[in-house]
Structures are given as C-alpha cells and as structure tokens.
Short mmCIF file of C-alpha atoms and ligand atoms in Angstrom, two decimals:
data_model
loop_
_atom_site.label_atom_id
_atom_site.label_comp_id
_atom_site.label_asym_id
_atom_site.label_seq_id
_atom_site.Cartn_x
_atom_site.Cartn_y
_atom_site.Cartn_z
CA UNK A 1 21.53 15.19 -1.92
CA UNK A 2 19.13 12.81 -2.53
CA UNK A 3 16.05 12.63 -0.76
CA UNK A 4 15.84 10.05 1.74
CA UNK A 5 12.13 8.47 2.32
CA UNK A 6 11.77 8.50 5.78
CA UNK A 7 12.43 12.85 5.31
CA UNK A 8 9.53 12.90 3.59
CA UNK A 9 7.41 13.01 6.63
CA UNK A 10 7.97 14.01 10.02
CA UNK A 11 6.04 13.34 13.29
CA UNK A 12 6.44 13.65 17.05
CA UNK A 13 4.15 12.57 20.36
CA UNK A 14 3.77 14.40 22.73
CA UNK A 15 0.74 14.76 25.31
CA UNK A 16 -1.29 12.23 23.86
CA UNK A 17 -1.25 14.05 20.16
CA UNK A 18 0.50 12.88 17.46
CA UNK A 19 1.75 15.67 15.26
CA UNK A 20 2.44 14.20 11.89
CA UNK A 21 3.65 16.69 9.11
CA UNK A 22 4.22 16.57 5.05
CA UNK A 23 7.92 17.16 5.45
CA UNK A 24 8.85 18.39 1.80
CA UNK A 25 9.18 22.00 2.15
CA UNK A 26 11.31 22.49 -0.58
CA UNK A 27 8.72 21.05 -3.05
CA UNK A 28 5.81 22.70 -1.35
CA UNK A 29 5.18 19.53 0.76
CA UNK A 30 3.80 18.30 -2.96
CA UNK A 31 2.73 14.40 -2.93
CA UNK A 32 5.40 12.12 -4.03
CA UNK A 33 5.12 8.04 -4.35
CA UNK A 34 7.64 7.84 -1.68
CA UNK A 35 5.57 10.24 0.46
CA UNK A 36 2.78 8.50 0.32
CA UNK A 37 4.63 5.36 1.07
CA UNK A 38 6.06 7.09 4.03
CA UNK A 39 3.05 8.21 5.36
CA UNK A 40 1.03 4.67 5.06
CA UNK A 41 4.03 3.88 7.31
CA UNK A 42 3.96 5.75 9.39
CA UNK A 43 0.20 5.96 9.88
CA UNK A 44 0.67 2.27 10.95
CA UNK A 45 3.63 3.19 13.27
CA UNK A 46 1.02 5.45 15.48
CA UNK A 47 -2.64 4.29 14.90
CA UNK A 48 -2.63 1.85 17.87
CA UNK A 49 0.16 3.30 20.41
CA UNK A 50 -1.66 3.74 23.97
CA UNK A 51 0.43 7.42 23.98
CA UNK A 52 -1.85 8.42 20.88
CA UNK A 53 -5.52 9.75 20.82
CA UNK A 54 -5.63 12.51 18.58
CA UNK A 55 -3.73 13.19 15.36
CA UNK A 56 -2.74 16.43 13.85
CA UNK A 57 -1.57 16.29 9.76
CA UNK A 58 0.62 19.63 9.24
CA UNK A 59 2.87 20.92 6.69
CA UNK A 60 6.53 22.18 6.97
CA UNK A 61 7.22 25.22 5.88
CA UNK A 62 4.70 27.79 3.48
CA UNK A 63 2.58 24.72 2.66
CA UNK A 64 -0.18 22.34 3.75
CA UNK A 65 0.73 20.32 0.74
CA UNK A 66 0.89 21.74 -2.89
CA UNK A 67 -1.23 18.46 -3.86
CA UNK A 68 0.11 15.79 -5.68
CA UNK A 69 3.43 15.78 -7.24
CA UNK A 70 3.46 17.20 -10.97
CA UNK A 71 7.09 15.21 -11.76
CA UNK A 72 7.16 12.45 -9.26
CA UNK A 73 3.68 11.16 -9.31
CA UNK A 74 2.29 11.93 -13.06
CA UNK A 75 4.89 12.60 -15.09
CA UNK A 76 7.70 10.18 -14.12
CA UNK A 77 5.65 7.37 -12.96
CA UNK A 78 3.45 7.57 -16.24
CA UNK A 79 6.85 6.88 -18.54
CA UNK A 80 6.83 3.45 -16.49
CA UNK A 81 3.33 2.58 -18.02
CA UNK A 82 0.02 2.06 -16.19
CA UNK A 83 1.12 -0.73 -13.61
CA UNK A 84 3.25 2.18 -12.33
CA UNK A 85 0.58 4.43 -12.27
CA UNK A 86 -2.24 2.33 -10.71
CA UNK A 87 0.31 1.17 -7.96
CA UNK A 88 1.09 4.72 -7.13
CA UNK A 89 -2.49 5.98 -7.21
CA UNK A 90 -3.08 3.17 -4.99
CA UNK A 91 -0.21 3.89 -2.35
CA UNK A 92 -1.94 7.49 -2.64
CA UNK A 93 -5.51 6.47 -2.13
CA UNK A 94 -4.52 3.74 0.51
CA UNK A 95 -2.93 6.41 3.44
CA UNK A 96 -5.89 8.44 2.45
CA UNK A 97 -8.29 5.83 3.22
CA UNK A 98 -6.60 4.48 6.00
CA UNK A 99 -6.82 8.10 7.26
CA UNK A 100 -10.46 8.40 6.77
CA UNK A 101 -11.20 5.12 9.28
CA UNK A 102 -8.33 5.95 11.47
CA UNK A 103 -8.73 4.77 15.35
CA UNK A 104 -8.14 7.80 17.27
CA UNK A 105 -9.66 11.52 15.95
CA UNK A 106 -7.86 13.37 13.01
CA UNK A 107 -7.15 16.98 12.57
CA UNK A 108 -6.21 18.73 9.38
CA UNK A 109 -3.97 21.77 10.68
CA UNK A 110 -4.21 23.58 7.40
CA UNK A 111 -0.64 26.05 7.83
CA UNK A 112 -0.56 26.85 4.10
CA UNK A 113 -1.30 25.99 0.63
CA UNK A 114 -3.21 23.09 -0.34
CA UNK A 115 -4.08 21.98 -3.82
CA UNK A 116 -6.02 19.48 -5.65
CA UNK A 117 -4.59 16.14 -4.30
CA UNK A 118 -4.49 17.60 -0.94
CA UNK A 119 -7.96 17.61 -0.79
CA UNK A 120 -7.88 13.82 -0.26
CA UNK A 121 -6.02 13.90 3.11
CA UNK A 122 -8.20 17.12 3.96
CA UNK A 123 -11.39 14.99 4.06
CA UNK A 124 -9.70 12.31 5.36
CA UNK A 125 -9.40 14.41 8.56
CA UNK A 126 -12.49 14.46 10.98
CA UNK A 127 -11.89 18.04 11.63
CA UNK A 128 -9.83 20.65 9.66
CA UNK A 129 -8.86 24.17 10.87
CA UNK A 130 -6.73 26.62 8.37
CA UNK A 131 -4.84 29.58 8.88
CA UNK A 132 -6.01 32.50 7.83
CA UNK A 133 -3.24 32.95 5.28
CA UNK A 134 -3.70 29.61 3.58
CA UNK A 135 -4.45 29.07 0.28
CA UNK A 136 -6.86 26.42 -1.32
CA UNK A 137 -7.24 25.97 -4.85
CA UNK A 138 -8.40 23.29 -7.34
CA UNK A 139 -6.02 24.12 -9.57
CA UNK A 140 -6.41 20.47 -11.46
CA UNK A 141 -8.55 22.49 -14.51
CA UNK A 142 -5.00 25.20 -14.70
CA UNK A 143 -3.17 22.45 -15.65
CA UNK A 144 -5.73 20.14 -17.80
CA UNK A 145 -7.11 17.23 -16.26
CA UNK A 146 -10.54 17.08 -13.54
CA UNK A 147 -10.19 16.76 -10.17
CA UNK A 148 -9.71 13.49 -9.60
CA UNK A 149 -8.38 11.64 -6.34
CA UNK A 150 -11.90 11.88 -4.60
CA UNK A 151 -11.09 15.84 -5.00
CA UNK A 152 -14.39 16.22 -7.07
CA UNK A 153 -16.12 14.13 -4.56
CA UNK A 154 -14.70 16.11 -1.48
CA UNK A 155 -16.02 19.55 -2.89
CA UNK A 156 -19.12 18.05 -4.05
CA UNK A 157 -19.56 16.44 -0.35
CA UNK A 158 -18.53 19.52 1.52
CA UNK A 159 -19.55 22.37 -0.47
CA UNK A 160 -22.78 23.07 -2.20
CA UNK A 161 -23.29 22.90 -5.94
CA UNK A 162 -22.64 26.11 -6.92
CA UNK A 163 -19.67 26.61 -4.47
CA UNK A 164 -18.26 23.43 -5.70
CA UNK A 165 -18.51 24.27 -9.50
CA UNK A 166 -17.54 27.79 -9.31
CA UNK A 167 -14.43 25.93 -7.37
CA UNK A 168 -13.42 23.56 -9.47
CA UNK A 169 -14.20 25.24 -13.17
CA UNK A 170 -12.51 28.08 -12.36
CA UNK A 171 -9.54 26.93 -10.28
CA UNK A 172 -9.00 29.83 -8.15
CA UNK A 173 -7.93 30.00 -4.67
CA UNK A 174 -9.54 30.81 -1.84
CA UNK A 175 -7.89 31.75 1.61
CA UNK A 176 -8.97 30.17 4.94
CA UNK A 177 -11.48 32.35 6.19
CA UNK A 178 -13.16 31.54 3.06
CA UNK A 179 -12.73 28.06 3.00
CA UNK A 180 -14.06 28.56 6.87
CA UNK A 181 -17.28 30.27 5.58
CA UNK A 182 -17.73 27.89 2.67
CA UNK A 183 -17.53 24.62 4.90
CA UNK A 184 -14.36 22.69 3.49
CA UNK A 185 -12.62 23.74 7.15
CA UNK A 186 -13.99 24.12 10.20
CA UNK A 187 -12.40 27.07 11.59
CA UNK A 188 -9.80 29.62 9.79
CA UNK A 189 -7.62 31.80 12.62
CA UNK A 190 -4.50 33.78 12.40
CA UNK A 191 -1.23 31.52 11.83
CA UNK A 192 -0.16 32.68 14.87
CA UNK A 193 -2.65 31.17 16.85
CA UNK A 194 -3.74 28.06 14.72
CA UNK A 195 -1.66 25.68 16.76
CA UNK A 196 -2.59 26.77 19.82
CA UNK A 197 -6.72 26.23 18.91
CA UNK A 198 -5.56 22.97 17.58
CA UNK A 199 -4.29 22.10 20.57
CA UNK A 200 -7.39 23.02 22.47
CA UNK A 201 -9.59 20.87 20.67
CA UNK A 202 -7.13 17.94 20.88
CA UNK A 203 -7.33 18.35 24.72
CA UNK A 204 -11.17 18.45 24.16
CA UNK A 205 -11.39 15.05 22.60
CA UNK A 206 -8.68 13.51 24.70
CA UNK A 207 -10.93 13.49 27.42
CA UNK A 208 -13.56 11.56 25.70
CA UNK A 209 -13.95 7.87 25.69
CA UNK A 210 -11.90 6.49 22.75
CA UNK A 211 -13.81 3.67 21.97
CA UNK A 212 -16.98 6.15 22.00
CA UNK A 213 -15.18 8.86 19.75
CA UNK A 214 -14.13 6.29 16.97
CA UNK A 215 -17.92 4.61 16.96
CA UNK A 216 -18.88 8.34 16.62
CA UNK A 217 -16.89 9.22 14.01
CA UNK A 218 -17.27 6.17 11.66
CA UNK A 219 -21.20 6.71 12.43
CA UNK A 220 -20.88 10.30 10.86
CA UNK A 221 -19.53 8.98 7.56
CA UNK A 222 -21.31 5.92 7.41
CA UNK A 223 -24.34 7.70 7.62
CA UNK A 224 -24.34 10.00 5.24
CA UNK A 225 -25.11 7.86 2.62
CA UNK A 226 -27.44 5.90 4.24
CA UNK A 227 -31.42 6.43 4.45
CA UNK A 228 -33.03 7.44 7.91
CA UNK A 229 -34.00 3.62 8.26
CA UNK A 230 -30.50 2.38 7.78
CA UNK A 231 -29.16 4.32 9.77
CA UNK A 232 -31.50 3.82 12.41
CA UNK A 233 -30.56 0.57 12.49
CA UNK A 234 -26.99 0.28 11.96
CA UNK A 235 -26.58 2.79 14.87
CA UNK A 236 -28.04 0.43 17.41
CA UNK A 237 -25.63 -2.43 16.24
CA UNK A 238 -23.09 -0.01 16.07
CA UNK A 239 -23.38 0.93 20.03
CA UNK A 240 -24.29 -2.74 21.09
CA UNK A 241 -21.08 -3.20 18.72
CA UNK A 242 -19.39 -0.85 21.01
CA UNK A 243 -21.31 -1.49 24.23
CA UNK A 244 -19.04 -4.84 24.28
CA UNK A 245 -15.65 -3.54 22.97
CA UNK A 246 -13.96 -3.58 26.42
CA UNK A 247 -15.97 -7.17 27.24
CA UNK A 248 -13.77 -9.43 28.93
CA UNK A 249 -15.43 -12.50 28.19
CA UNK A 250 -13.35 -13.58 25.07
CA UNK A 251 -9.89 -13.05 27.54
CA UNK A 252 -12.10 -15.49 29.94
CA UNK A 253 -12.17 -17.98 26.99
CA UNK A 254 -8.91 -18.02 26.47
CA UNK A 255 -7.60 -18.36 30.01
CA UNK A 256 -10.00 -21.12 30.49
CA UNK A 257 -8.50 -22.84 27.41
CA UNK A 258 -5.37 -21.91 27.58
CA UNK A 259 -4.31 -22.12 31.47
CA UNK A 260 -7.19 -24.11 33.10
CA UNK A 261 -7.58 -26.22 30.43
CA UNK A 262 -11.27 -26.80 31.27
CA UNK A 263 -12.83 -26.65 28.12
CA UNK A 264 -12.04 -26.47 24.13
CA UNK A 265 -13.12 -23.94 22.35
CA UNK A 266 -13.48 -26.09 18.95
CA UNK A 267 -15.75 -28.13 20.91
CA UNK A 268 -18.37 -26.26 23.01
CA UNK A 269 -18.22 -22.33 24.61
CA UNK A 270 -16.54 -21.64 27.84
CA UNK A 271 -18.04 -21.42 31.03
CA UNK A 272 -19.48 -18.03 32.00
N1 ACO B 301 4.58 19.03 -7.86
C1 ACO B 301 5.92 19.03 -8.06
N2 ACO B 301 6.74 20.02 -7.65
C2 ACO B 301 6.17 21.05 -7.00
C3 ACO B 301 4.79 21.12 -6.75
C4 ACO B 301 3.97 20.06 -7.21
N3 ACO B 301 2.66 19.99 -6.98
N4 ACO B 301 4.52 22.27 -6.10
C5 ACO B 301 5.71 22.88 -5.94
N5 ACO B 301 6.70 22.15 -6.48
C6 ACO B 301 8.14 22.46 -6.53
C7 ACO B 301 8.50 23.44 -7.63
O1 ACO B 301 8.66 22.78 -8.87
C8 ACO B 301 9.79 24.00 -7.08
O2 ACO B 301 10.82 23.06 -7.31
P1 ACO B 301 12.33 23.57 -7.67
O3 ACO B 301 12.76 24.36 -6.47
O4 ACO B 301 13.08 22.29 -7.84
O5 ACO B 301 12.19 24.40 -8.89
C9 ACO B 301 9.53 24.03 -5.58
O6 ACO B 301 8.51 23.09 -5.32
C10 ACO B 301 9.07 25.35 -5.06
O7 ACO B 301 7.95 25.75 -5.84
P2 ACO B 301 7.71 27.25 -6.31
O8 ACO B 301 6.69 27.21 -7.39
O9 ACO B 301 9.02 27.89 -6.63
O10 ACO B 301 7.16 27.88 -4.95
P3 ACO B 301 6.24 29.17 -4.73
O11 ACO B 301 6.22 29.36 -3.26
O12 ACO B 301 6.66 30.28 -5.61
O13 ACO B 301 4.77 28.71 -5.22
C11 ACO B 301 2.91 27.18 -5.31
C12 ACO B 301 4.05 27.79 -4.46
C13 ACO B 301 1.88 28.23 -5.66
C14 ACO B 301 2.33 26.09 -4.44
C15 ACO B 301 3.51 26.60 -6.62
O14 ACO B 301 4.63 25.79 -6.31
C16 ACO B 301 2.51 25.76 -7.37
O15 ACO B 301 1.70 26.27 -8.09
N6 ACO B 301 2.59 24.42 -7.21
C17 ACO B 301 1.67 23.53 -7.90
C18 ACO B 301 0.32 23.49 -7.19
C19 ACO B 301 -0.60 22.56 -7.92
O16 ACO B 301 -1.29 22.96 -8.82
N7 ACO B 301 -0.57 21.27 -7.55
C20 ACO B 301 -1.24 20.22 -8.30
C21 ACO B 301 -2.69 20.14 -7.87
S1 ACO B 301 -3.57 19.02 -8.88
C22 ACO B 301 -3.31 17.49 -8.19
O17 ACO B 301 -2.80 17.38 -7.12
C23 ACO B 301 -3.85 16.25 -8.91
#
C-alpha cells in the first residue's frame, strides 16, 4: 500500500506537550521529501495552539530516525535534476530551521537510532535526552559523501575537535550514554524510563513564563556567535523586547480607531 503523507508523522496533545513522532518505522523513521513536508506541516499545525508549551520529537518503533532517506531523498530526487534536489534539501532544511526558532521549548526524545541527517532535527531541539540503547552514528563517510545538512556543523558546535573528527572520519556509532558524556544529548537513561524523565522536564518548563522561555532560548543561540559586547547589548533589547510582549497599548490603538473612532492611526498616535 502506498504510503500516505500525513502517516509519515504522527503527533498527539496532551497536558500541554505536544508529542510529535517520525512515523516511518518500517524505513527506520529515515527522512523522506514527503516527511519533511509533513512535518513543516505539521510544525505549523501546533507552534501557536494555547494547549501547547513544550514539544517532544520521537521516533516510532527501533529508531529516532535513520537520517535522511538513501532512495527517496538522494537517489530518486537526484534523477529529477538539481531543481528537485535544491527544493527537497530546502523542504528538509526549512522544518529544521523552523524547529530551531520554534515558540514553545523543544525536546529531542532520542528512542533509537539516529544518523547523519538526523542530526539536523537533533540540534534543532533545545534539549535532547537518549536512551541508553540508542545508537548515533555519522555514517555519511560509510557511504561516500561529508556530513552535510548542518551535520558537520552540529558535531563541530556540540562536540570538541577531536570528538567531532574522530566522529565523523570514522563513522562509528556511539550509544547514548556516550553521546550523554560527549555533549550531543543531555541526558542518556534506560528506555524504560526515558519518557517518563521527558515528561518531568516538560512539566519543569511548563511552569515557566512562555514569553520568558522563548526570549531565553533564542538568547542561547543567538549568542553564541556573538562577542561579549554584542551580546551585552542585544540582551537588553532583547528583554525590553520582551518586557512589552504582553503590552496592551497597540489593542488600545486599535479600539480607539476602530470602535471609538477618536483618532487615525495614519494620521497621529492614539491617546494614552
Ligand atoms: N534510507 C532509506 N531507507 C532506509 C534507511 C535510509 N536512511 N534506513 C533504513 N531504511 C530502510 C531499509 O532499506 C529497509 O527497507 P526494506 O524493508 O524496504 O528493505 C528498512 O528501512 C529496514 O531497514 P533495515 O536495514 O532492514 O533495518 P535494521 O534494523 O536491520 O538496520 C539501520 C537499521 C542500522 C538503521 C539500517 O537500516 C541502516 O544502516 N540505515 C541507514 C542509516 C544511514 O546511514 N542513514 C544515512 C545517514 S547519512 C544522511 O542522512 C545524509
């Protein structure tokens, strides 16, 4: 039977967390154009419901996600020619990205394997935690190409040099409580109770303030590249900038416009 796109990923709500999972079990959970279609969508579909403030990225079944997919995304979409390509690296890259700048916290839940492409989503998460049992491997250099996809940058980011070249030149796989000890997760536990510790630190983070939590989490990636200056300084505008997130003012504008009529906003400001 043919797959249908909307299979390829699978999510549910439920206490404020949304658990979203690669839902290709029979392919490892691998990285297909429709996948990554699906997943932009349904990223979009949760990133601003009021019943979200956390969201947890899982695989069905053995894996995480087996990285991108060998027939799907390389070799079939490479026989269209390289308009196919770039549009499906871009479908990739764009969930990824939207990912990385999502509005509520994101957890990796790391079940199983997770390979090259998968390393992507993996950083795109503001916290990962792996099972013990799970797998992690580069394994671009087993099959002939770098790791491309950001995966190079990801390793290079999270791991230090040597780490990070013994990683990627060599291709082989780690397990989660070395991926724990190495930095690329946060945590590694027993299958058995990864969920559960998931869970926990969803519950943590739902009790923050939202708008504080996404300002906080931008701030971390933003300022990583910047220089102690820079930083300095965008993090003031970046609290004024969320100091007046909630203001009501601009709703006053509007009313005043809109229903008193006692002012136009192409013409002057509104009465505070
Ligand atoms: N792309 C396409 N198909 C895949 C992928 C993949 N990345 N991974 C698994 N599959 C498919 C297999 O072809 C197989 O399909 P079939 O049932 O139609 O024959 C099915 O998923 C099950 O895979 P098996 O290899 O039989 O599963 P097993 O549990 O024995 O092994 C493992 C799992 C180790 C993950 C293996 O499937 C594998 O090595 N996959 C490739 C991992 C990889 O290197 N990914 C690419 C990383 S590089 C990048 O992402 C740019």
């Amino acid at each position: 039977m043919a797959e249908e796109i909307e299979d390829t990923v699978a999510f549910d709500v439920e206490g404020g967390i949304a658990w979203v999972r690669f839902n290709r079990p029979a392919k490892r959970n691998s990285m297909s154009p429709a996948l990554n279609r699906r997943m932009m969508q349904v990223l979009d579909e949760l990133e601003f419901r009021d019943d979200v403030g956390v969201l947890v990225l899982s695989g069905e079944g053995a894996a995480w996600s087996a990285g991108m997919d060998l027939k799907e995304y390389f070799r079939e979409t490479e026989a269209k020619g390289q308009g196919a390509v770039r549009k499906a690296q871009a479908e990739a890259y764009g969930w990824w990205r939207r990912l990385r700048w999502y509005r509520v916290p994101t957890i990796a839940m790391v079940n199983g394997w997770c390979f090259g492409g998968g390393y992507g989503p993996l950083f795109a998460c503001d916290l990962a935690f792996a099972a013990d049992e799970a797998q992690f491997a580069l394994s671009e250099i087993n099959w002939g190409i770098l790791p491309g996809g950001g995966a190079t940058k990801v390793v290079v980011d999270l791991l230090s040099m040597r780490d990070a070249m013994y990683h990627a030149l060599t291709g082989e796989l780690i397990d989660g409580r070395k991926a724990a000890a190495w930095k690329l997760v946060n945590e590694s536990h027993p299958l058995e109770g990864l969920k559960a510790r998931v869970a926990e630190v969803a519950g943590i983070l739902l009790k923050k303030n939202p708008v504080a939590l996404k300002a906080t989490k931008d701030a971390i990636r933003r300022v990583a590249e910047m220089t102690y200056d820079n930083a300095e300084d965008y993090l003031v505008r970046a609290q004024e900038a969320a100091n007046s997130f909630d203001n009501e003012g601009r709703k006053e504008g509007i009313r005043q416009f809109i229903d008193e009529k006692s002012y136009k906003p192409g013409l002057g400001a509104y009465d505070k």
